[in-house]
PDB file of C-alpha atoms in Angstrom:
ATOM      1  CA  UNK U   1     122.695 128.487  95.375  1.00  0.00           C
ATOM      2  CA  UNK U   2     124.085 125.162  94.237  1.00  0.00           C
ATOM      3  CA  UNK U   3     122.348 122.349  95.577  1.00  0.00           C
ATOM      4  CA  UNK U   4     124.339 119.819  93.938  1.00  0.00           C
ATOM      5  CA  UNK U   5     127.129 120.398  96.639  1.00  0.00           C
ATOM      6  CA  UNK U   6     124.418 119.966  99.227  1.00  0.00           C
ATOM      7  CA  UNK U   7     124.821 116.090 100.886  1.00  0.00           C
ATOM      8  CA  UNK U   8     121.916 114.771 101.804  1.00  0.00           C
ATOM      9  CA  UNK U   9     122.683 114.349 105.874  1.00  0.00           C
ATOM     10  CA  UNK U  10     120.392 113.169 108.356  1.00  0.00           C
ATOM     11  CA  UNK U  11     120.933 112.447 111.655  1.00  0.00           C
ATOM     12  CA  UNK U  12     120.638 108.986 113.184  1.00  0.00           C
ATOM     13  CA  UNK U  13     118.216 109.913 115.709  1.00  0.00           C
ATOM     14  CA  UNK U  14     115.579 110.561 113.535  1.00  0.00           C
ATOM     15  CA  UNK U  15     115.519 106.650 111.923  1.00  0.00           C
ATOM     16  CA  UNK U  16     112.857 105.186 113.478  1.00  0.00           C
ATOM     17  CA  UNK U  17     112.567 101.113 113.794  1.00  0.00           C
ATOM     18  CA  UNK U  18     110.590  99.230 110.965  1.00  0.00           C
ATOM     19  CA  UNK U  19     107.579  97.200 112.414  1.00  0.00           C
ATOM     20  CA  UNK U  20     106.360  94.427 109.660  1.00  0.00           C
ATOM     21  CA  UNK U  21     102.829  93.985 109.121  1.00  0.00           C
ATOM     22  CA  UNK U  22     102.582  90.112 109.957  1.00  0.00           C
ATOM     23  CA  UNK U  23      99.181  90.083 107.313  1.00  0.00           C
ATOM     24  CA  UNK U  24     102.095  90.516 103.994  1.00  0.00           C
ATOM     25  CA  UNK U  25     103.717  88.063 105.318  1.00  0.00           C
ATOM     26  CA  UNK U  26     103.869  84.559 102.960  1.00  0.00           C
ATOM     27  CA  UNK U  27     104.890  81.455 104.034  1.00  0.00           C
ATOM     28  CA  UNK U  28     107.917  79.928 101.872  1.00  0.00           C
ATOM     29  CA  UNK U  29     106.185  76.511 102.013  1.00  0.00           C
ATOM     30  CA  UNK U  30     103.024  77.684 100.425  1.00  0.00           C
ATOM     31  CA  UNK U  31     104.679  79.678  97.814  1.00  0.00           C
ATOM     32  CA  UNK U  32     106.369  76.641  96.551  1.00  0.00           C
ATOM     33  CA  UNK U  33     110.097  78.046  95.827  1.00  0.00           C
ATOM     34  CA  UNK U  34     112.258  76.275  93.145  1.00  0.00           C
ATOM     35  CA  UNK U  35     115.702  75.563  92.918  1.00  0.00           C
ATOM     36  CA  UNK U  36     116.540  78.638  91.290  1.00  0.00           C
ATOM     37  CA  UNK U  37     115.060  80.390  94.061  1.00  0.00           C
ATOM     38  CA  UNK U  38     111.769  81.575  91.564  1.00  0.00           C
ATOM     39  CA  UNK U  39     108.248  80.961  91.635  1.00  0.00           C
ATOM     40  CA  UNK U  40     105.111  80.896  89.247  1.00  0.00           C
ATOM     41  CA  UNK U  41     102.311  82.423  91.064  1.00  0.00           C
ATOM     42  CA  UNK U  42      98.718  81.268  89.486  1.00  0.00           C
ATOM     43  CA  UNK U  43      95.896  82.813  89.581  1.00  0.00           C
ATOM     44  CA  UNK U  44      92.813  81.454  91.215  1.00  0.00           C
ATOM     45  CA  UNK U  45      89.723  83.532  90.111  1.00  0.00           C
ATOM     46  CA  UNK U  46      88.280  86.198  88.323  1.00  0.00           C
ATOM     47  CA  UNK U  47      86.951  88.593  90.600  1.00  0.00           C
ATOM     48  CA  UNK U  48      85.570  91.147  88.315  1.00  0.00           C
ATOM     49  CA  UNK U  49      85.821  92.518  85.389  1.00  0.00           C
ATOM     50  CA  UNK U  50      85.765  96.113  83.288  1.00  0.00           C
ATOM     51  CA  UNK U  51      86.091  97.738  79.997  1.00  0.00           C
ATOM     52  CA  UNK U  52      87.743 100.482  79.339  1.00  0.00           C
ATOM     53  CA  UNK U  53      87.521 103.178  76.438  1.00  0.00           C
ATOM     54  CA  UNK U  54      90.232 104.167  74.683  1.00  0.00           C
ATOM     55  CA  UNK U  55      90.210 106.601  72.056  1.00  0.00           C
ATOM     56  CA  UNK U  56      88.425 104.553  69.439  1.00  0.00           C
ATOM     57  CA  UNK U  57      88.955 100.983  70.690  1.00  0.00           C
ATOM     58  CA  UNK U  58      87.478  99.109  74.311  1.00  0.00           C
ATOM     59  CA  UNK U  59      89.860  96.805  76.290  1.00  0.00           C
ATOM     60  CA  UNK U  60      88.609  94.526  78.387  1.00  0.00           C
ATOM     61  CA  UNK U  61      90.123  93.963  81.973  1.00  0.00           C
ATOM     62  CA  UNK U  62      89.986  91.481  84.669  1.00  0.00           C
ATOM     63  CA  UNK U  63      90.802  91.582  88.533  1.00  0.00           C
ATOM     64  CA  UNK U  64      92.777  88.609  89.639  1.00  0.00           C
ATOM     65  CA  UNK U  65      92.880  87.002  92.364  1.00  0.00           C
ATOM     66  CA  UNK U  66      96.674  84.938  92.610  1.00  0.00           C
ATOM     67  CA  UNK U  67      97.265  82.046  94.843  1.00  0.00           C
ATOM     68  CA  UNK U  68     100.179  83.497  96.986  1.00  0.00           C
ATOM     69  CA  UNK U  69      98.809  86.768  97.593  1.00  0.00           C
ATOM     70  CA  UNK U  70      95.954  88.806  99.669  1.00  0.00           C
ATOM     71  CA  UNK U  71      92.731  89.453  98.464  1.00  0.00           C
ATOM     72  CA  UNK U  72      94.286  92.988  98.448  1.00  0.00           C
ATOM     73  CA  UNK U  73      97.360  92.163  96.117  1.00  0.00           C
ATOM     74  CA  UNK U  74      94.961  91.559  93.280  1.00  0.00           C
ATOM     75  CA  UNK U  75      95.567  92.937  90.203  1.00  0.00           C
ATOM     76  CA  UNK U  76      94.160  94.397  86.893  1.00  0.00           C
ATOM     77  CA  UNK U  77      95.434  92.154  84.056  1.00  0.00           C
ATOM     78  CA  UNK U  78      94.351  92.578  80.502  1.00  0.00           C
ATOM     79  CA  UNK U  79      91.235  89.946  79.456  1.00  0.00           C
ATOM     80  CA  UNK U  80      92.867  88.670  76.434  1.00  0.00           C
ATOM     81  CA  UNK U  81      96.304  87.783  77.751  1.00  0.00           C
ATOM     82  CA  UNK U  82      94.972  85.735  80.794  1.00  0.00           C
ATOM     83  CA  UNK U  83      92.115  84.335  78.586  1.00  0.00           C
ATOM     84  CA  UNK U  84      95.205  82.862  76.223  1.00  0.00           C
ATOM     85  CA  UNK U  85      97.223  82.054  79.579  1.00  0.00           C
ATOM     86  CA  UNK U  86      94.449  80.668  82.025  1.00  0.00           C
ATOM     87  CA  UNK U  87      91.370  79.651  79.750  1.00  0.00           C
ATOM     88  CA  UNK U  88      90.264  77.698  82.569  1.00  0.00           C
ATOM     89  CA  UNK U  89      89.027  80.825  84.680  1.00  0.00           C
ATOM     90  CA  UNK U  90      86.427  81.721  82.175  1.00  0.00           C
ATOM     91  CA  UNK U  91      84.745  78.557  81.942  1.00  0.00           C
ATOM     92  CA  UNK U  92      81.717  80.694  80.494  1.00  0.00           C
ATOM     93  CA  UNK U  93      83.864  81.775  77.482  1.00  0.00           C
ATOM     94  CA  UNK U  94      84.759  78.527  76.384  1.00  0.00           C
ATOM     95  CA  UNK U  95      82.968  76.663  73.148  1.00  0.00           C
ATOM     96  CA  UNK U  96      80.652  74.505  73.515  1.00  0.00           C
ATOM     97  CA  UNK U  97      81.073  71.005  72.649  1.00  0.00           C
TER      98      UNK U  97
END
């Protein structure tokens, strides 16, 4: 049987009404929107941080917290590009004077 002349058909009474979870929602004001309708979001912490074996070499990664999302939209970003990006969240790892 040739499924490729099969339409995907469904009928309307089984879509069911989208309810939005009010806790994703983001305020426009505190996202700061620019002109060309783009934003930068910045991180505000580290909240941890793992390393992770591959083959014959270890990569560090970090889990960071961003200023316009949940504590549950944080995300694993590799140490070394947010240490040349955001030095200032690993105060630690800076030289000393």
């Amino acid at each position: 049987m040739d499924l490729a002349a099969v339409h995907p058909v469904f009928h309307i009474s089984l879509l069911k009404k989208c309810v939005g979870d009010p806790a994703f929602v983001v305020p426009l004001e505190s996202v700061g929107v620019k002109d060309s309708l783009s934003y930068e979001d910045v991180p505000v912490e580290v909240l941890d941080r793992q390393v992770r074996r591959l083959r014959n070499k270890e990569v560090g990664s970090v889990k960071v917290f961003w200023r316009s999302q949940p504590v549950k939209g944080a995300t694993w970003e590799t140490e070394i590009a947010m240490k040349s990006k955001y030095l200032r969240l690993f105060p630690s790892d800076s030289i000393p004077a």
